[in-house]
């Protein structure tokens, strides 16, 4: 553990799996809340992003989002994940140079369908705006000195000169959310919306969600922005791993070929193959350990004094999972080595891995994320070859880039696999949609 004083706050960085498990998981009831962030949580997020909410405000959106973890919901969402993945594979064949764009289209479309119950029909500008909502919000966390001295938020509004800088960003974010929210809200009210998280959980009378319309909007749109951006980034990391560790890639392909056939006898992997494709499941976990998307998790703030192994941490102390040393606390930490996860828990992506947070504030969508990573990694391993197309730094992924994050040459494994992909896309009725994506991407 390392104690750091940041402005008026005290953060304790947790640098090993053992202390993370003890503080975040076992003492989760006392480390559930968040420290105040008047800029990133307040002004930028209108006090409605549950990621940074204190315990008393976070519990209600958390409760309604638990429906995402039910077995029935996962089965329904799984059908959509497979359909969108099939379209992504067709996009790979039709426009291989835009591989990174296909990752984002897939991720955003899946979570959009889960949240709103309809396939994604958004312009490139609308998609970029949604991605920027995430980028600008994350970039605001801790950027302002006010977040480190939150008592300054008590000053009269006319003295809070920082508001003139941050308020336009918060209002722009709100307007983007509203442009996505209003159409689906009208469909739900008119009885014209399909099955979805919004219709069946968030706005359903039996859920008794106590938040107002704006609260509901932020719950739904957070699901979209978080679910789409992290899946996109993880798939980009997978491509980097394929460039850096082709031996692992080929071992994974051999597993998929064993289960799904080869050449003319092949079929695309399905979510029902998860129990038989343990190495693919282990690859998904290793991606998040090897190049963690979140270097630091938001602080878990103590709601009361905590005593731990002779140390006393007063109420208000923030505990932060320091993902890099925690992930490196293993054999051969610099290697991409999925075998480290072959321990009988391959199909539980949160077991032994802290990228989704932990304790009671673990990301509620982690099972959805696992299934998206599994189906796409398995299919890309089976059908696509990746080669470097220029110089790159394997430790710099530029995860927030809207352009190609590193140079990659993409080719389909063989004509047989092109035909397989087109057959599956035709059967799923997404081939024409993939062609539209190809025609609308300008590179």
Short mmCIF file of N, CA and C in Angstrom, two decimals, residues 246-338:
data_model
loop_
_atom_site.label_atom_id
_atom_site.label_comp_id
_atom_site.label_asym_id
_atom_site.label_seq_id
_atom_site.Cartn_x
_atom_site.Cartn_y
_atom_site.Cartn_z
N UNK A 246 2.21 -13.92 -32.07
CA UNK A 246 1.54 -14.78 -33.06
C UNK A 246 1.47 -16.24 -32.62
N UNK A 247 2.39 -16.69 -31.76
CA UNK A 247 2.33 -18.07 -31.29
C UNK A 247 1.07 -18.31 -30.45
N UNK A 248 0.71 -17.35 -29.62
CA UNK A 248 -0.51 -17.47 -28.82
C UNK A 248 -1.73 -17.45 -29.74
N UNK A 249 -1.68 -16.59 -30.73
CA UNK A 249 -2.78 -16.48 -31.69
C UNK A 249 -3.01 -17.82 -32.39
N UNK A 250 -1.94 -18.47 -32.82
CA UNK A 250 -2.07 -19.75 -33.52
C UNK A 250 -2.56 -20.86 -32.59
N UNK A 251 -2.15 -20.80 -31.32
CA UNK A 251 -2.64 -21.79 -30.37
C UNK A 251 -4.14 -21.62 -30.16
N UNK A 252 -4.58 -20.38 -30.10
CA UNK A 252 -6.02 -20.12 -29.96
C UNK A 252 -6.78 -20.58 -31.20
N UNK A 253 -6.20 -20.36 -32.37
CA UNK A 253 -6.85 -20.80 -33.62
C UNK A 253 -6.99 -22.32 -33.63
N UNK A 254 -5.99 -23.02 -33.17
CA UNK A 254 -6.07 -24.48 -33.14
C UNK A 254 -7.22 -24.95 -32.26
N UNK A 255 -7.46 -24.25 -31.15
CA UNK A 255 -8.57 -24.62 -30.27
C UNK A 255 -9.90 -24.39 -30.98
N UNK A 256 -10.04 -23.24 -31.64
CA UNK A 256 -11.29 -22.95 -32.36
C UNK A 256 -11.50 -23.95 -33.49
N UNK A 257 -10.45 -24.28 -34.22
CA UNK A 257 -10.57 -25.26 -35.32
C UNK A 257 -11.02 -26.63 -34.79
N UNK A 258 -10.52 -26.99 -33.63
CA UNK A 258 -10.91 -28.29 -33.04
C UNK A 258 -12.40 -28.34 -32.74
N UNK A 259 -12.94 -27.25 -32.27
CA UNK A 259 -14.34 -27.21 -31.86
C UNK A 259 -15.27 -26.87 -33.03
N UNK A 260 -14.83 -25.98 -33.91
CA UNK A 260 -15.73 -25.43 -34.94
C UNK A 260 -15.43 -25.92 -36.35
N UNK A 261 -14.43 -26.78 -36.52
CA UNK A 261 -14.12 -27.30 -37.84
C UNK A 261 -13.16 -26.41 -38.62
N UNK A 262 -12.69 -26.94 -39.76
CA UNK A 262 -11.69 -26.26 -40.58
C UNK A 262 -12.18 -26.20 -42.02
N UNK A 263 -11.86 -25.09 -42.69
CA UNK A 263 -12.14 -24.95 -44.12
C UNK A 263 -13.62 -25.06 -44.44
N UNK A 264 -13.95 -25.90 -45.41
CA UNK A 264 -15.34 -26.04 -45.85
C UNK A 264 -16.24 -26.63 -44.77
N UNK A 265 -15.64 -27.30 -43.79
CA UNK A 265 -16.42 -27.90 -42.70
C UNK A 265 -16.57 -26.96 -41.50
N UNK A 266 -16.06 -25.75 -41.61
CA UNK A 266 -16.05 -24.84 -40.47
C UNK A 266 -17.40 -24.13 -40.30
N UNK A 267 -17.66 -23.72 -39.09
CA UNK A 267 -18.76 -22.82 -38.76
C UNK A 267 -18.20 -21.74 -37.85
N UNK A 268 -18.87 -20.62 -37.77
CA UNK A 268 -18.43 -19.58 -36.85
C UNK A 268 -18.69 -19.99 -35.40
N UNK A 269 -17.79 -19.65 -34.49
CA UNK A 269 -18.04 -19.93 -33.07
C UNK A 269 -19.31 -19.23 -32.57
N UNK A 270 -19.92 -19.83 -31.57
CA UNK A 270 -21.12 -19.26 -30.95
C UNK A 270 -20.88 -19.14 -29.44
N UNK A 271 -21.74 -18.39 -28.80
CA UNK A 271 -21.61 -18.22 -27.36
C UNK A 271 -21.77 -19.54 -26.61
N UNK A 272 -22.52 -20.44 -27.20
CA UNK A 272 -22.70 -21.76 -26.57
C UNK A 272 -21.42 -22.58 -26.56
N UNK A 273 -20.37 -22.12 -27.28
CA UNK A 273 -19.09 -22.83 -27.31
C UNK A 273 -18.17 -22.40 -26.16
N UNK A 274 -18.61 -21.49 -25.33
CA UNK A 274 -17.71 -20.90 -24.33
C UNK A 274 -17.06 -21.95 -23.43
N UNK A 275 -17.83 -22.93 -22.99
CA UNK A 275 -17.28 -23.94 -22.08
C UNK A 275 -16.23 -24.80 -22.76
N UNK A 276 -16.29 -24.92 -24.09
CA UNK A 276 -15.32 -25.74 -24.82
C UNK A 276 -14.12 -24.94 -25.31
N UNK A 277 -14.21 -23.62 -25.28
CA UNK A 277 -13.12 -22.77 -25.76
C UNK A 277 -12.49 -22.03 -24.57
N UNK A 278 -11.93 -22.80 -23.67
CA UNK A 278 -11.37 -22.21 -22.45
C UNK A 278 -10.18 -21.31 -22.73
N UNK A 279 -9.41 -21.64 -23.74
CA UNK A 279 -8.23 -20.82 -24.05
C UNK A 279 -8.65 -19.44 -24.55
N UNK A 280 -9.73 -19.38 -25.32
CA UNK A 280 -10.25 -18.10 -25.78
C UNK A 280 -10.72 -17.27 -24.58
N UNK A 281 -11.39 -17.92 -23.63
CA UNK A 281 -11.81 -17.22 -22.40
C UNK A 281 -10.61 -16.70 -21.64
N UNK A 282 -9.56 -17.51 -21.55
CA UNK A 282 -8.34 -17.08 -20.86
C UNK A 282 -7.68 -15.91 -21.59
N UNK A 283 -7.75 -15.90 -22.93
CA UNK A 283 -7.20 -14.78 -23.69
C UNK A 283 -7.90 -13.48 -23.33
N UNK A 284 -9.22 -13.52 -23.17
CA UNK A 284 -9.96 -12.31 -22.83
C UNK A 284 -9.49 -11.75 -21.49
N UNK A 285 -9.26 -12.60 -20.52
CA UNK A 285 -8.77 -12.15 -19.23
C UNK A 285 -7.35 -11.59 -19.34
N UNK A 286 -6.53 -12.28 -20.12
CA UNK A 286 -5.14 -11.85 -20.25
C UNK A 286 -5.03 -10.51 -20.96
N UNK A 287 -5.92 -10.23 -21.91
CA UNK A 287 -5.92 -8.93 -22.59
C UNK A 287 -6.04 -7.80 -21.58
N UNK A 288 -6.97 -7.96 -20.64
CA UNK A 288 -7.23 -6.91 -19.67
C UNK A 288 -6.14 -6.80 -18.62
N UNK A 289 -5.42 -7.87 -18.37
CA UNK A 289 -4.27 -7.81 -17.45
C UNK A 289 -3.06 -7.23 -18.14
N UNK A 290 -2.82 -7.68 -19.38
CA UNK A 290 -1.59 -7.35 -20.12
C UNK A 290 -1.51 -5.87 -20.45
N UNK A 291 -2.59 -5.31 -20.94
CA UNK A 291 -2.66 -3.88 -21.26
C UNK A 291 -3.95 -3.33 -20.65
N UNK A 292 -3.93 -3.04 -19.35
CA UNK A 292 -5.17 -2.63 -18.68
C UNK A 292 -5.74 -1.35 -19.27
N UNK A 293 -7.04 -1.37 -19.52
CA UNK A 293 -7.72 -0.18 -20.03
C UNK A 293 -7.73 0.90 -18.96
N UNK A 294 -7.99 0.48 -17.74
CA UNK A 294 -8.03 1.43 -16.62
C UNK A 294 -6.79 1.20 -15.76
N UNK A 295 -5.90 2.18 -15.77
CA UNK A 295 -4.68 2.08 -14.98
C UNK A 295 -5.00 2.23 -13.50
N UNK A 296 -5.94 3.10 -13.20
CA UNK A 296 -6.43 3.30 -11.84
C UNK A 296 -7.95 3.21 -11.86
N UNK A 297 -8.53 2.60 -10.85
CA UNK A 297 -9.98 2.59 -10.71
C UNK A 297 -10.40 3.80 -9.88
N UNK A 298 -11.64 4.26 -10.02
CA UNK A 298 -12.11 5.32 -9.13
C UNK A 298 -11.98 4.91 -7.68
N UNK A 299 -11.74 5.88 -6.83
CA UNK A 299 -11.47 5.57 -5.42
C UNK A 299 -12.69 4.98 -4.73
N UNK A 300 -12.44 3.97 -3.91
CA UNK A 300 -13.45 3.43 -3.00
C UNK A 300 -13.22 4.12 -1.66
N UNK A 301 -14.14 4.99 -1.29
CA UNK A 301 -13.91 5.83 -0.12
C UNK A 301 -14.53 5.20 1.13
N UNK A 302 -13.78 5.22 2.21
CA UNK A 302 -14.24 4.63 3.47
C UNK A 302 -15.37 5.47 4.06
N UNK A 303 -16.48 4.81 4.37
CA UNK A 303 -17.62 5.50 5.00
C UNK A 303 -17.53 5.46 6.52
N UNK A 304 -16.50 4.79 7.04
CA UNK A 304 -16.24 4.77 8.48
C UNK A 304 -14.77 4.45 8.68
N UNK A 305 -14.27 4.58 9.90
CA UNK A 305 -12.88 4.24 10.18
C UNK A 305 -12.67 2.74 9.94
N UNK A 306 -11.51 2.41 9.35
CA UNK A 306 -11.18 1.02 9.04
C UNK A 306 -9.83 0.68 9.66
N UNK A 307 -9.77 -0.46 10.32
CA UNK A 307 -8.50 -0.96 10.84
C UNK A 307 -8.10 -2.18 10.04
N UNK A 308 -6.85 -2.19 9.58
CA UNK A 308 -6.38 -3.29 8.73
C UNK A 308 -4.91 -3.56 9.02
N UNK A 309 -4.61 -4.71 9.61
CA UNK A 309 -3.25 -5.17 9.85
C UNK A 309 -2.38 -4.12 10.53
N UNK A 310 -2.96 -3.51 11.57
CA UNK A 310 -2.21 -2.54 12.36
C UNK A 310 -2.33 -1.11 11.87
N UNK A 311 -2.92 -0.90 10.73
CA UNK A 311 -3.12 0.45 10.21
C UNK A 311 -4.56 0.88 10.49
N UNK A 312 -4.73 2.14 10.78
CA UNK A 312 -6.07 2.70 10.96
C UNK A 312 -6.28 3.76 9.88
N UNK A 313 -7.29 3.54 9.05
CA UNK A 313 -7.63 4.48 7.98
C UNK A 313 -8.91 5.21 8.37
N UNK A 314 -8.84 6.52 8.55
CA UNK A 314 -10.03 7.25 8.99
C UNK A 314 -11.09 7.33 7.90
N UNK A 315 -12.31 7.57 8.33
CA UNK A 315 -13.40 7.79 7.39
C UNK A 315 -13.00 8.87 6.39
N UNK A 316 -13.33 8.65 5.11
CA UNK A 316 -12.97 9.59 4.06
C UNK A 316 -11.72 9.21 3.28
N UNK A 317 -10.97 8.22 3.78
CA UNK A 317 -9.79 7.75 3.04
C UNK A 317 -10.24 7.05 1.75
N UNK A 318 -9.58 7.37 0.66
CA UNK A 318 -9.90 6.74 -0.61
C UNK A 318 -8.93 5.61 -0.92
N UNK A 319 -9.48 4.47 -1.35
CA UNK A 319 -8.66 3.32 -1.73
C UNK A 319 -8.74 3.14 -3.24
N UNK A 320 -7.58 3.06 -3.89
CA UNK A 320 -7.52 3.01 -5.35
C UNK A 320 -6.79 1.74 -5.78
N UNK A 321 -7.41 0.95 -6.65
CA UNK A 321 -6.74 -0.24 -7.19
C UNK A 321 -5.72 0.22 -8.21
N UNK A 322 -4.46 -0.02 -7.92
CA UNK A 322 -3.36 0.36 -8.82
C UNK A 322 -3.14 -0.81 -9.79
N UNK A 323 -3.80 -0.75 -10.94
CA UNK A 323 -3.95 -1.91 -11.81
C UNK A 323 -2.64 -2.45 -12.37
N UNK A 324 -1.67 -1.59 -12.64
CA UNK A 324 -0.43 -2.06 -13.27
C UNK A 324 0.36 -2.99 -12.34
N UNK A 325 0.70 -2.57 -11.12
CA UNK A 325 1.41 -3.52 -10.24
C UNK A 325 0.56 -4.71 -9.83
N UNK A 326 -0.75 -4.51 -9.67
CA UNK A 326 -1.62 -5.65 -9.33
C UNK A 326 -1.60 -6.66 -10.46
N UNK A 327 -1.70 -6.19 -11.71
CA UNK A 327 -1.67 -7.09 -12.86
C UNK A 327 -0.31 -7.72 -13.09
N UNK A 328 0.75 -7.03 -12.63
CA UNK A 328 2.11 -7.55 -12.83
C UNK A 328 2.56 -8.48 -11.72
N UNK A 329 1.70 -8.71 -10.74
CA UNK A 329 2.03 -9.57 -9.62
C UNK A 329 1.79 -11.04 -10.01
N UNK A 330 2.64 -11.51 -10.94
CA UNK A 330 2.45 -12.86 -11.48
C UNK A 330 3.74 -13.29 -12.18
N UNK A 331 3.75 -14.53 -12.60
CA UNK A 331 4.89 -15.04 -13.36
C UNK A 331 4.88 -14.45 -14.76
N UNK A 332 6.05 -14.08 -15.27
CA UNK A 332 6.21 -13.54 -16.63
C UNK A 332 5.23 -12.40 -16.91
N UNK A 333 5.25 -11.34 -16.11
CA UNK A 333 4.23 -10.30 -16.23
C UNK A 333 4.23 -9.56 -17.56
N UNK A 334 5.38 -9.47 -18.23
CA UNK A 334 5.44 -8.73 -19.49
C UNK A 334 4.93 -9.54 -20.68
N UNK A 335 4.78 -10.84 -20.50
CA UNK A 335 4.35 -11.70 -21.60
C UNK A 335 2.84 -11.76 -21.68
N UNK A 336 2.35 -11.91 -22.91
CA UNK A 336 0.94 -12.20 -23.11
C UNK A 336 0.81 -13.72 -23.06
N UNK A 337 0.34 -14.20 -21.93
CA UNK A 337 0.40 -15.64 -21.64
C UNK A 337 -0.93 -16.10 -21.04
N UNK A 338 -1.90 -16.44 -21.86
CA UNK A 338 -3.23 -16.83 -21.36
C UNK A 338 -3.20 -18.03 -20.43
#
